[in-house]
Amino acid sequence: MEKKRIFAGLLSAFIMCTSVPAVSGIAAEGADNGTEIIYSADFEDGVNDFTGRDSANTLTISDSGANGSSKCMVCSGREKNWHGPQILLDGMCEPGVQYTVSAWVKAAWYNEINISMEYTDESGERHYPSLKSVVSNGDWVEIPEVKFSIPENTTNNYIYFQCNDTADISVDDFVIQTAPVHQIQEDIVSLKDAYSPYFKIGTAVTTDELAPQSTKNLILKHFNSVTLGNELKPESILDKNACLSLAASGDDTNPQVNLASARNILNFCRDNDMPVRGHVLVWHSQTPDWFFKEGYSDSGSWVTKDVMLKRMENYIKNVFAALEKEYPTVDIYAWDVVNEAWLDNGSPREPGGYNQNPETSGWVKVFGDNSFIEPAFEYARKYAPEDCMLYYNDFNEYMPQKTEAIYKMAMELKEKNLIDGIGMQSHLDVGFPTVSSYEKALAKFASTGLDVQVTELDITTTDTSEVGFKKQADIYKGIMDACVKYSDSISAVVFWGTTDDKSWRASKYPLLFNEDYTAKDAFYAIVEGIDPPEYVLGDVDMNGSIEVSDLITVQKYLVKKTDLSEQKFKLADLNGDGTVNAYDMIMLKRILLK
Ligand code: GLA
């Protein structure tokens, strides 16, 4: 309700200060999906709230609009790729709400035009997530409704247009509206409940993906583990400015970290008692080159192995310390210590910087081989909380030579009590690998005696017909059956994403839920025949027994610290009067006191 009023207020404010919206009749409500236009400009009467990203840029109105309108906005004087028109979102868009932006764009000659966001996080670092690119041949091209949200605790949020040379960019029919809100299906079985006798069921989210309330609801209903999609990776939490200032005072071996970009998701996990998989400490990818270089400079020389060992130790130490300090109550039950160190042929990656070639490894460049793996686990063991399990994580883990390399490494680390488990990413396709070759790798890893976690499961399909999705469902069922078969060795199965449209492989529909949050055939296939356990009234945590923790959960709900899923609410409503209140607490206490 509150939000509606804000939007309505904003809408009238913008109607006064912008041109007539592109949608005639000032449609505040989208036709049938509950969306609301909060800003629109067709540039018939000026550039409205747009400015140039650089003082060299000029914005003018030209007489050649898109979609038959008479005028559009043109940005000229662009000297750099990133120059272009921008609009400030602060005060217009609320953090945590999902919006869409659409526009028509044209470049003066053949060009790729990109629409991006910019924001500054709490630590003062600026981020530039790209939203969409389209190609203009000197003609008008539509940027269809692209989803975005502004993260919490950020300032200077902009949407801007850029293109890969200095061509003029024209923009018309620019619209920002709230994204459709979908209800999740409450009447289907919860995945985490269905699989609770076997293992945790997790998902991965990025800050942007978590923004819609529907995603939060979906996660609370189906998952009991969250992996941060990007926000705990070195490139997200390394604080370059803090590293540089410490280096200036003489210490260039103590990389500083900042959890700003992880906060949205970690706050959600903290507030909802959601266990977290930490991902990832040591990786060749999404780790800036400067981390491995003299003076923390991309153009510096590679540091020595000794310096890098110190940087590695301090980085790992600082990550655990920051999480312990800021999120002492979040259960980070597992960490991927090293990710993707072995190639399919069982050898280490080629040495080299990520900037030049994202497949090469800065770690191998400094260490000469994969000998960085063992110290990474040593330091993780030294600084991780005692109950946090430590994993080696990789993809194509079913390629025979890779399986062998991982197995051998894991056994050596196990011997030294440095590793707790192997993470199988499991980015699969309906055509490859076969369920039996996947199961073979699973069996091999289980035979180490270590824990196994499926850490990033998604299964792509290019056949989007009914038959195609049925085939996808069959493969999903095969993989999940294999996991159940080895469930004594598996503590979590994590899907890499929530709804198909938000997947990193969105064009191949790899997940269990459609864009509108409805369950796909794959969902029904993997819960079929898996009987969810029956819970007794009062077992609010749904762990099979009534304990003090159930009381605490109800207490937290009553003081509005947490929300309860529909099922937990029913288990907490002991007197069945449709509310959860002090009377239910008293009944729960009585049960506990027998
Ligand atoms: C790998 C990484 C993940 C993620 C995916 C792609 O599997 O481990 O962190 O980056 O690629 O989204």
Coordinates of C-alpha atoms and ligand atoms in Angstrom, one line a residue:
M1 CA 0.0 0.0 0.0
E2 CA 2.7 2.4 1.1
K3 CA 4.6 1.9 -2.1
K4 CA 1.5 2.5 -4.3
R5 CA 1.1 5.9 -2.7
I6 CA 4.7 6.8 -3.2
F7 CA 4.5 5.9 -6.8
A8 CA 1.3 7.8 -7.4
G9 CA 2.9 10.8 -5.8
L10 CA 6.0 10.4 -7.9
L11 CA 3.9 10.0 -11.0
S12 CA 2.1 13.2 -10.5
A13 CA 5.3 15.0 -9.7
F14 CA 6.9 13.7 -12.9
I15 CA 3.9 14.5 -15.0
M16 CA 4.4 18.1 -14.0
C17 CA 8.1 18.1 -14.8
T18 CA 8.4 15.8 -17.8
S19 CA 7.0 15.9 -21.3
V20 CA 3.8 14.0 -22.0
P21 CA 4.4 10.3 -21.4
A22 CA 5.1 8.2 -24.4
V23 CA 2.0 6.1 -23.6
S24 CA -0.9 8.3 -24.5
G25 CA -3.4 9.1 -21.8
I26 CA -0.7 9.0 -19.0
A27 CA -1.3 5.3 -18.2
A28 CA -0.3 5.1 -14.5
E29 CA -1.3 1.4 -14.4
G30 CA 0.1 -1.0 -17.0
A31 CA -2.6 -2.7 -19.0
D32 CA -3.0 -6.0 -17.1
N33 CA 0.0 -6.8 -15.1
G34 CA -0.1 -4.2 -12.3
T35 CA 2.9 -2.2 -13.5
E36 CA 3.1 1.5 -13.1
I37 CA 4.9 4.0 -15.2
I38 CA 7.0 6.2 -13.0
Y39 CA 8.9 8.2 -15.6
S40 CA 8.6 8.7 -19.3
A41 CA 9.9 11.1 -21.9
D42 CA 9.1 11.4 -25.6
F43 CA 11.3 14.6 -26.0
E44 CA 8.6 16.6 -27.7
D45 CA 9.2 19.5 -25.4
G46 CA 12.9 19.2 -24.4
V47 CA 15.5 16.9 -22.9
N48 CA 13.6 16.7 -19.6
D49 CA 15.7 15.3 -16.8
F50 CA 18.5 14.0 -19.0
T51 CA 22.1 15.4 -18.8
G52 CA 25.3 14.5 -20.6
R53 CA 27.7 12.1 -18.8
D54 CA 30.5 14.5 -19.6
S55 CA 30.6 18.3 -20.0
A56 CA 31.7 17.8 -23.6
N57 CA 28.4 16.1 -24.4
T58 CA 25.5 18.2 -25.6
L59 CA 21.9 17.2 -25.6
T60 CA 19.6 18.7 -28.2
I61 CA 16.2 18.0 -29.6
S62 CA 16.0 16.9 -33.2
D63 CA 13.1 16.6 -35.6
S64 CA 13.3 12.9 -36.3
G65 CA 11.6 10.9 -33.6
A66 CA 11.0 7.2 -33.4
N67 CA 7.6 5.6 -33.7
G68 CA 6.2 8.3 -35.9
S69 CA 6.6 11.0 -33.3
S70 CA 8.1 14.3 -34.4
K71 CA 11.1 14.7 -32.0
C72 CA 13.8 12.9 -30.2
M73 CA 16.8 13.7 -28.0
V74 CA 20.3 13.6 -29.6
C75 CA 23.6 13.4 -27.6
S76 CA 26.6 14.8 -29.6
G77 CA 30.1 15.8 -28.6
R78 CA 30.9 12.3 -27.4
E79 CA 34.6 11.8 -27.1
K80 CA 34.7 8.5 -25.2
N81 CA 32.7 5.3 -25.5
W82 CA 31.1 5.9 -22.1
H83 CA 29.9 9.4 -23.0
G84 CA 26.2 9.7 -23.6
P85 CA 22.9 10.8 -22.1
Q86 CA 22.1 9.9 -18.5
I87 CA 19.2 10.3 -16.0
L88 CA 19.5 10.3 -12.2
L89 CA 17.3 7.7 -10.5
D90 CA 17.8 8.9 -6.9
G91 CA 14.5 10.0 -5.5
M92 CA 12.7 8.4 -8.5
C93 CA 13.3 4.7 -7.9
E94 CA 13.3 3.0 -4.6
P95 CA 16.0 0.5 -3.6
G96 CA 14.9 -3.1 -3.6
V97 CA 12.0 -2.6 -6.1
Q98 CA 12.3 -4.1 -9.5
Y99 CA 11.7 -1.8 -12.5
T100 CA 11.9 -2.0 -16.3
V101 CA 13.4 0.5 -18.6
S102 CA 12.6 0.7 -22.3
A103 CA 13.6 3.1 -25.1
W104 CA 14.2 3.5 -28.8
V105 CA 17.8 4.3 -29.7
K106 CA 19.7 5.2 -32.9
A107 CA 23.4 5.7 -33.5
A108 CA 24.7 8.0 -36.3
W109 CA 26.2 5.0 -38.0
Y110 CA 26.6 1.3 -37.5
N111 CA 27.1 0.8 -33.8
E112 CA 26.4 -1.2 -30.7
I113 CA 24.4 0.9 -28.2
N114 CA 24.4 -0.1 -24.6
I115 CA 22.2 0.9 -21.7
S116 CA 23.8 0.6 -18.3
M117 CA 23.4 1.6 -14.7
E118 CA 25.8 3.4 -12.6
Y119 CA 25.8 3.6 -8.8
T120 CA 28.2 4.4 -5.9
D121 CA 28.3 2.0 -3.0
E122 CA 28.8 2.8 0.7
S123 CA 32.6 2.5 0.3
G124 CA 32.5 5.2 -2.4
E125 CA 33.2 2.7 -5.2
R126 CA 31.3 3.2 -8.5
H127 CA 29.7 0.3 -10.3
Y128 CA 28.5 0.1 -13.9
P129 CA 26.3 -2.9 -14.5
S130 CA 25.3 -3.3 -18.1
L131 CA 21.6 -3.9 -18.7
K132 CA 21.4 -4.5 -22.5
S133 CA 23.1 -3.9 -25.8
V134 CA 21.4 -3.5 -29.2
V135 CA 22.9 -2.9 -32.6
S136 CA 21.8 0.1 -34.7
N137 CA 22.7 0.4 -38.4
G138 CA 22.0 4.1 -38.3
D139 CA 18.3 3.2 -37.8
W140 CA 16.0 3.2 -34.8
V141 CA 16.2 0.0 -32.6
E142 CA 14.0 -0.8 -29.6
I143 CA 15.5 -1.6 -26.3
P144 CA 12.7 -3.7 -24.9
E145 CA 11.7 -3.7 -21.3
V146 CA 14.9 -4.5 -19.4
K147 CA 14.7 -5.3 -15.7
F148 CA 16.8 -3.4 -13.2
S149 CA 16.7 -2.4 -9.5
I150 CA 18.8 0.0 -7.5
P151 CA 20.7 -1.7 -4.6
E152 CA 20.2 -0.5 -1.0
N153 CA 22.6 2.0 0.5
T154 CA 23.8 3.4 -2.8
T155 CA 23.8 6.9 -4.2
N156 CA 24.3 8.5 -7.6
N157 CA 22.2 5.9 -9.4
Y158 CA 22.0 6.6 -13.1
I159 CA 20.7 5.0 -16.2
Y160 CA 22.8 5.9 -19.2
F161 CA 23.4 5.2 -22.8
Q162 CA 26.8 4.6 -24.4
C163 CA 28.2 3.2 -27.6
N164 CA 31.5 1.9 -28.8
D165 CA 32.8 4.9 -30.6
T166 CA 32.0 8.6 -30.8
A167 CA 28.8 8.5 -32.9
D168 CA 25.9 10.7 -31.9
I169 CA 23.3 8.7 -29.9
S170 CA 19.6 9.5 -30.4
V171 CA 17.0 8.4 -27.8
D172 CA 13.2 8.5 -27.9
D173 CA 10.2 7.0 -26.1
F174 CA 12.1 6.5 -22.8
V175 CA 10.0 4.7 -20.1
I176 CA 10.7 3.5 -16.6
Q177 CA 8.0 1.4 -15.0
T178 CA 7.7 -1.0 -12.1
A179 CA 8.2 -4.6 -13.2
P180 CA 5.2 -6.9 -13.0
V181 CA 4.6 -8.4 -9.5
H182 CA 3.9 -12.1 -9.5
Q183 CA 2.4 -14.2 -6.8
I184 CA 4.3 -17.4 -6.1
Q185 CA 2.4 -20.7 -6.0
E186 CA 1.8 -21.4 -2.3
D187 CA -0.1 -24.6 -3.0
I188 CA 2.8 -26.6 -4.3
V189 CA 5.2 -28.7 -2.2
S190 CA 8.3 -26.9 -0.8
L191 CA 11.5 -28.2 -2.4
K192 CA 13.5 -27.9 0.8
D193 CA 10.8 -29.8 2.7
A194 CA 10.5 -32.5 0.1
Y195 CA 14.3 -33.1 0.3
S196 CA 14.8 -32.4 4.0
P197 CA 15.4 -36.1 4.8
Y198 CA 18.4 -36.0 2.3
F199 CA 20.1 -32.6 2.0
K200 CA 19.7 -28.9 1.9
I201 CA 18.2 -27.3 -1.2
G202 CA 19.9 -24.1 -2.1
T203 CA 19.8 -21.3 -4.7
A204 CA 22.1 -18.6 -5.9
V205 CA 21.0 -14.9 -6.2
T206 CA 22.6 -11.7 -7.1
T207 CA 21.5 -8.4 -5.4
D208 CA 19.5 -7.5 -8.5
E209 CA 17.7 -10.8 -8.7
L210 CA 16.8 -10.7 -5.0
A211 CA 15.0 -7.3 -5.4
P212 CA 11.5 -8.4 -6.3
Q213 CA 9.4 -9.5 -3.3
S214 CA 8.3 -12.5 -5.4
T215 CA 11.9 -13.8 -5.5
K216 CA 12.2 -13.4 -1.8
N217 CA 9.0 -15.3 -1.3
L218 CA 10.1 -18.0 -3.6
I219 CA 13.4 -18.4 -1.8
L220 CA 11.7 -18.5 1.6
K221 CA 9.3 -21.2 0.5
H222 CA 11.7 -23.5 -1.4
F223 CA 15.3 -23.1 -0.3
N224 CA 17.3 -23.4 2.9
S225 CA 20.6 -22.3 1.5
V226 CA 21.7 -19.2 -0.4
T227 CA 24.8 -18.6 -2.4
L228 CA 25.7 -15.0 -3.3
G229 CA 26.0 -15.1 -7.1
N230 CA 28.8 -12.5 -7.3
E231 CA 28.8 -10.5 -4.1
L232 CA 31.4 -12.4 -2.1
K233 CA 33.8 -12.9 -5.0
P234 CA 37.2 -11.1 -4.8
E235 CA 36.3 -8.5 -7.4
S236 CA 33.2 -7.6 -5.3
I237 CA 34.8 -7.3 -1.9
L238 CA 38.4 -6.2 -2.5
D239 CA 38.5 -2.6 -1.5
K240 CA 41.1 -1.1 -3.9
N241 CA 41.3 2.3 -2.3
A242 CA 41.8 0.9 1.2
C243 CA 44.5 -1.5 -0.3
L244 CA 46.3 1.4 -1.9
S245 CA 46.3 3.6 1.2
L246 CA 47.7 0.8 3.3
A247 CA 50.3 0.1 0.6
A248 CA 51.2 3.8 0.7
S249 CA 52.0 3.5 4.4
G250 CA 54.3 0.6 3.6
D251 CA 52.2 -2.6 3.8
D252 CA 51.3 -4.0 0.4
T253 CA 50.5 -7.5 1.7
N254 CA 47.3 -6.9 3.6
P255 CA 44.4 -6.7 1.0
Q256 CA 41.5 -4.9 2.6
V257 CA 37.9 -6.0 2.0
N258 CA 34.5 -4.3 2.2
L259 CA 31.2 -6.2 2.3
A260 CA 29.2 -3.3 0.9
S261 CA 28.1 -5.1 -2.3
A262 CA 27.1 -8.3 -0.3
R263 CA 25.0 -6.5 2.3
N264 CA 21.5 -6.7 0.6
I265 CA 21.7 -10.4 0.4
L266 CA 23.5 -11.0 3.7
N267 CA 20.9 -8.8 5.5
F268 CA 18.1 -10.9 3.9
C269 CA 19.8 -14.1 5.1
R270 CA 20.4 -12.7 8.6
D271 CA 16.8 -11.6 8.9
N272 CA 15.4 -14.9 7.7
D273 CA 17.8 -17.3 9.4
M274 CA 18.9 -18.4 5.9
P275 CA 22.1 -20.5 5.8
V276 CA 24.7 -19.3 3.4
R277 CA 27.3 -21.0 1.1
G278 CA 30.4 -18.7 0.8
H279 CA 31.6 -18.4 -2.8
V280 CA 34.5 -17.9 -3.5
L281 CA 37.9 -17.2 -1.9
V282 CA 40.6 -18.2 -4.5
W283 CA 39.7 -18.1 -8.2
H284 CA 41.4 -17.0 -11.4
S285 CA 38.2 -15.3 -12.6
Q286 CA 36.4 -12.3 -11.2
T287 CA 39.6 -11.4 -9.3
P288 CA 41.2 -8.2 -10.5
D289 CA 44.7 -8.4 -12.0
W290 CA 45.9 -5.7 -9.7
F291 CA 45.5 -8.1 -6.8
F292 CA 48.5 -10.0 -8.2
K293 CA 50.6 -7.0 -9.1
E294 CA 53.2 -4.7 -7.6
G295 CA 51.7 -1.5 -6.1
Y296 CA 48.2 -3.0 -6.7
S297 CA 48.4 -1.6 -10.2
D298 CA 47.1 -3.4 -13.3
S299 CA 50.2 -2.3 -15.1
G300 CA 52.6 -3.3 -12.3
S301 CA 54.8 -6.4 -12.4
W302 CA 53.6 -9.7 -11.0
V303 CA 54.5 -10.0 -7.4
T304 CA 56.6 -12.8 -6.0
K305 CA 55.2 -16.0 -4.6
D306 CA 56.2 -14.9 -1.1
V307 CA 54.2 -11.6 -1.4
M308 CA 51.2 -13.4 -2.9
L309 CA 51.2 -16.0 -0.1
K310 CA 51.0 -13.1 2.4
R311 CA 48.3 -11.4 0.4
M312 CA 46.4 -14.7 0.1
E313 CA 46.6 -15.3 3.9
N314 CA 45.6 -11.8 4.8
Y315 CA 42.8 -11.7 2.2
I316 CA 41.3 -14.9 3.6
K317 CA 41.7 -13.8 7.2
N318 CA 40.1 -10.4 6.4
V319 CA 37.1 -12.0 4.7
F320 CA 36.3 -14.2 7.6
A321 CA 37.0 -11.4 10.1
A322 CA 34.6 -9.0 8.3
L323 CA 31.9 -11.6 8.1
E324 CA 32.3 -12.5 11.8
K325 CA 32.2 -8.9 12.8
E326 CA 29.3 -7.8 10.6
Y327 CA 27.2 -10.9 10.4
P328 CA 28.0 -13.0 13.5
T329 CA 24.5 -14.6 13.4
V330 CA 24.6 -15.7 9.7
D331 CA 25.3 -19.4 9.4
I332 CA 27.9 -19.5 6.6
Y333 CA 28.1 -23.3 6.8
A334 CA 30.3 -23.8 3.7
W335 CA 32.9 -22.0 1.7
D336 CA 34.3 -22.6 -1.8
V337 CA 38.0 -22.1 -1.0
V338 CA 39.3 -22.7 -4.5
N339 CA 37.3 -22.6 -7.7
E340 CA 38.0 -24.0 -11.2
A341 CA 41.8 -24.7 -10.9
W342 CA 41.9 -27.8 -13.1
L343 CA 41.3 -27.9 -16.8
D344 CA 39.2 -30.7 -18.5
N345 CA 42.5 -32.5 -19.4
G346 CA 43.5 -32.6 -15.7
S347 CA 46.2 -30.0 -15.9
P348 CA 46.4 -26.5 -14.3
R349 CA 45.3 -23.5 -16.2
E350 CA 47.7 -21.5 -18.4
P351 CA 49.4 -18.6 -16.5
G352 CA 48.2 -15.1 -17.2
G353 CA 46.0 -12.1 -16.3
Y354 CA 42.3 -12.1 -16.4
N355 CA 42.2 -8.8 -18.2
Q356 CA 44.0 -10.3 -21.2
N357 CA 42.3 -13.7 -21.2
P358 CA 39.6 -14.7 -18.7
E359 CA 40.6 -18.3 -19.0
T360 CA 44.1 -17.9 -17.7
S361 CA 45.1 -17.7 -14.1
G362 CA 47.0 -15.1 -12.1
W363 CA 47.5 -17.7 -9.4
V364 CA 49.4 -20.0 -11.8
K365 CA 51.3 -17.0 -13.2
V366 CA 52.6 -16.2 -9.7
F367 CA 53.0 -19.8 -8.4
G368 CA 54.1 -21.4 -11.6
D369 CA 51.5 -24.3 -11.1
N370 CA 48.6 -25.3 -8.9
S371 CA 50.7 -25.2 -5.7
F372 CA 48.6 -22.2 -4.5
I373 CA 45.8 -24.6 -3.7
E374 CA 47.2 -26.1 -0.6
P375 CA 48.1 -22.8 1.2
A376 CA 44.6 -21.5 0.3
F377 CA 43.1 -24.4 2.2
E378 CA 45.6 -24.0 5.0
Y379 CA 44.6 -20.4 5.5
A380 CA 41.0 -21.1 5.2
R381 CA 41.2 -23.8 7.8
K382 CA 43.2 -21.4 10.1
Y383 CA 40.7 -18.6 9.9
A384 CA 37.3 -20.2 9.1
P385 CA 34.9 -20.8 12.0
E386 CA 35.2 -24.4 13.3
D387 CA 31.9 -25.5 11.9
C388 CA 32.4 -24.1 8.4
M389 CA 33.0 -26.7 5.8
L390 CA 35.7 -26.1 3.2
Y391 CA 35.2 -27.1 -0.5
Y392 CA 37.1 -27.4 -3.7
N393 CA 34.6 -26.4 -6.5
D394 CA 34.7 -27.0 -10.3
F395 CA 32.7 -27.4 -13.4
N396 CA 32.8 -30.3 -16.0
E397 CA 33.7 -32.4 -13.0
Y398 CA 32.5 -35.5 -14.9
M399 CA 35.3 -35.2 -17.6
P400 CA 37.4 -38.3 -16.7
Q401 CA 40.8 -36.6 -16.5
K402 CA 39.4 -33.7 -14.5
T403 CA 37.6 -36.1 -12.2
E404 CA 40.9 -37.8 -11.6
A405 CA 42.8 -34.6 -11.0
I406 CA 40.2 -33.4 -8.5
Y407 CA 40.1 -36.8 -6.8
K408 CA 43.9 -36.9 -6.4
M409 CA 44.1 -33.3 -5.1
A410 CA 41.2 -33.9 -2.7
M411 CA 42.8 -37.1 -1.2
E412 CA 46.0 -35.2 -0.6
L413 CA 44.2 -32.3 1.1
K414 CA 42.1 -34.8 3.1
E415 CA 45.2 -36.5 4.3
K416 CA 46.3 -33.2 5.8
N417 CA 42.8 -32.5 7.2
L418 CA 42.5 -29.3 5.1
I419 CA 39.4 -30.0 3.0
D420 CA 35.9 -31.1 3.9
G421 CA 34.2 -31.5 0.6
I422 CA 34.1 -31.3 -3.2
G423 CA 31.7 -29.0 -4.9
M424 CA 30.3 -30.1 -8.3
Q425 CA 29.0 -27.0 -10.0
S426 CA 26.9 -29.1 -12.4
H427 CA 26.1 -26.6 -15.2
L428 CA 24.6 -29.3 -17.5
D429 CA 22.7 -29.5 -20.7
V430 CA 19.9 -32.0 -21.7
G431 CA 22.3 -33.4 -24.3
F432 CA 25.5 -33.6 -22.1
P433 CA 26.6 -35.3 -19.9
T434 CA 24.5 -38.4 -19.5
V435 CA 23.1 -39.0 -16.1
S436 CA 25.2 -42.1 -15.8
S437 CA 28.5 -40.3 -16.5
Y438 CA 27.5 -37.6 -14.0
E439 CA 26.7 -40.3 -11.4
K440 CA 30.1 -41.9 -12.1
A441 CA 31.8 -38.7 -11.0
L442 CA 29.5 -38.4 -8.0
A443 CA 30.4 -41.9 -7.0
K444 CA 34.1 -41.2 -7.4
F445 CA 33.9 -38.1 -5.2
A446 CA 31.8 -39.8 -2.6
S447 CA 34.4 -42.5 -2.4
T448 CA 36.9 -40.0 -1.0
G449 CA 34.9 -40.1 2.2
L450 CA 34.6 -36.3 1.9
D451 CA 31.3 -34.5 1.7
V452 CA 29.9 -33.6 -1.8
Q453 CA 27.8 -30.6 -2.6
V454 CA 26.1 -29.9 -5.9
T455 CA 26.8 -26.2 -5.9
E456 CA 25.5 -24.6 -9.1
L457 CA 23.0 -26.9 -10.8
D458 CA 21.3 -25.8 -14.0
I459 CA 20.3 -27.8 -17.1
T460 CA 19.9 -26.0 -20.3
T461 CA 17.7 -26.9 -23.2
T462 CA 17.4 -25.3 -26.7
D463 CA 14.2 -27.2 -27.4
T464 CA 11.6 -25.0 -25.8
S465 CA 8.6 -27.1 -27.0
E466 CA 6.6 -29.1 -24.6
V467 CA 8.6 -32.1 -25.5
G468 CA 11.9 -30.2 -24.9
F469 CA 10.8 -29.2 -21.4
K470 CA 9.7 -32.8 -20.6
K471 CA 13.1 -34.0 -21.7
Q472 CA 14.7 -31.4 -19.4
A473 CA 12.4 -32.6 -16.6
D474 CA 13.6 -36.2 -17.2
I475 CA 17.3 -35.2 -16.9
Y476 CA 16.6 -33.2 -13.8
K477 CA 14.9 -36.2 -12.3
G478 CA 17.8 -38.4 -13.2
I479 CA 20.3 -36.1 -11.6
M480 CA 18.3 -35.6 -8.4
D481 CA 17.7 -39.4 -8.2
A482 CA 21.5 -39.9 -8.4
C483 CA 21.9 -37.3 -5.6
V484 CA 19.4 -39.1 -3.4
K485 CA 21.2 -42.4 -4.1
Y486 CA 24.4 -40.8 -2.8
S487 CA 22.7 -38.7 -0.2
D488 CA 24.8 -40.1 2.6
S489 CA 27.7 -38.2 1.1
I490 CA 25.8 -35.1 0.0
S491 CA 24.8 -32.3 2.3
A492 CA 23.4 -29.7 -0.2
V493 CA 22.1 -29.4 -3.7
V494 CA 22.2 -25.8 -4.9
F495 CA 20.5 -24.5 -8.0
W496 CA 22.2 -21.7 -9.8
G497 CA 19.3 -19.2 -9.8
T498 CA 15.6 -18.9 -9.2
T499 CA 13.6 -18.1 -12.3
D500 CA 14.7 -18.9 -15.9
D501 CA 14.8 -15.2 -17.0
K502 CA 17.4 -14.4 -14.2
S503 CA 19.7 -17.2 -15.1
W504 CA 23.2 -16.5 -16.5
R505 CA 22.0 -18.9 -19.3
A506 CA 18.5 -17.4 -19.6
S507 CA 18.2 -18.1 -23.3
K508 CA 18.3 -21.8 -22.6
Y509 CA 15.7 -21.9 -19.8
P510 CA 17.8 -23.9 -17.4
L511 CA 16.0 -23.6 -14.0
L512 CA 12.9 -25.0 -12.2
F513 CA 10.7 -21.9 -12.4
N514 CA 9.3 -19.8 -15.2
E515 CA 9.7 -16.0 -15.5
D516 CA 6.3 -15.6 -13.9
Y517 CA 7.4 -17.8 -10.9
T518 CA 5.3 -20.8 -11.9
A519 CA 6.9 -24.2 -11.5
K520 CA 8.1 -26.0 -14.6
D521 CA 7.8 -29.6 -15.5
A522 CA 11.3 -30.0 -14.1
F523 CA 10.0 -28.9 -10.7
Y524 CA 7.2 -31.4 -10.7
A525 CA 9.4 -34.2 -11.9
I526 CA 11.9 -33.8 -9.1
V527 CA 9.4 -33.6 -6.3
E528 CA 7.3 -36.5 -7.6
G529 CA 7.6 -39.6 -5.4
I530 CA 9.6 -37.6 -2.8
D531 CA 7.2 -37.5 0.2
P532 CA 7.6 -34.4 2.2
P533 CA 7.7 -35.2 5.9
E534 CA 4.7 -34.5 8.1
Y535 CA 5.4 -31.9 10.7
V536 CA 3.8 -31.7 14.1
L537 CA 2.2 -28.4 15.2
G538 CA 4.9 -26.4 17.0
D539 CA 7.8 -27.7 14.9
V540 CA 8.1 -24.2 13.4
D541 CA 11.6 -24.8 12.2
M542 CA 10.5 -28.0 10.5
N543 CA 13.5 -30.0 11.7
G544 CA 11.5 -32.9 13.0
S545 CA 11.2 -32.0 16.7
I546 CA 9.9 -29.2 18.9
E547 CA 12.8 -27.3 20.5
V548 CA 13.6 -24.0 22.1
S549 CA 14.6 -22.8 18.6
D550 CA 11.0 -23.0 17.6
L551 CA 10.1 -20.7 20.4
I552 CA 12.8 -18.3 19.4
T553 CA 11.5 -18.3 15.8
V554 CA 8.0 -17.4 17.0
Q555 CA 9.3 -14.8 19.3
K556 CA 11.3 -13.2 16.5
Y557 CA 8.2 -13.2 14.3
L558 CA 6.2 -11.5 17.1
V559 CA 8.8 -8.7 17.5
K560 CA 8.8 -8.4 13.7
K561 CA 12.3 -9.5 13.3
T562 CA 11.5 -12.3 10.8
D563 CA 8.7 -13.3 8.6
L564 CA 7.2 -16.8 8.5
S565 CA 6.5 -18.8 5.4
E566 CA 2.9 -20.0 5.0
Q567 CA 3.7 -23.4 6.2
K568 CA 5.7 -22.2 9.2
F569 CA 2.9 -19.9 10.1
K570 CA 0.5 -22.8 10.2
L571 CA 2.9 -24.8 12.4
A572 CA 3.2 -21.8 14.7
D573 CA -0.6 -21.2 14.9
L574 CA -1.0 -23.7 17.7
N575 CA -4.6 -22.8 18.6
G576 CA -5.6 -22.6 15.0
D577 CA -7.2 -19.2 15.2
G578 CA -5.6 -17.9 12.0
T579 CA -3.1 -15.6 13.9
V580 CA 0.2 -16.2 15.6
N581 CA 0.3 -14.4 18.9
A582 CA 1.2 -14.7 22.6
Y583 CA -1.3 -17.5 23.1
D584 CA 0.5 -19.7 20.7
M585 CA 3.8 -18.9 22.5
I586 CA 2.3 -20.0 25.8
M587 CA 1.0 -23.3 24.2
L588 CA 4.5 -23.9 22.7
K589 CA 6.1 -23.2 26.1
R590 CA 3.8 -25.7 27.7
I591 CA 4.7 -28.4 25.2
L592 CA 8.4 -27.7 25.8
L593 CA 7.9 -27.9 29.6
K594 CA 5.8 -31.1 29.0
Ligands
GLA1 C1 31.0 -20.4 -12.4 C2 31.2 -19.7 -11.1 C3 30.0 -19.0 -10.6 C4 29.3 -18.2 -11.7 C5 29.0 -19.1 -12.9 C6 28.4 -18.3 -14.0 O1 30.3 -21.6 -12.4 O2 31.6 -20.6 -10.1 O3 30.4 -18.2 -9.6 O4 30.1 -17.1 -12.0 O5 30.3 -19.6 -13.4 O6 27.4 -17.4 -13.6

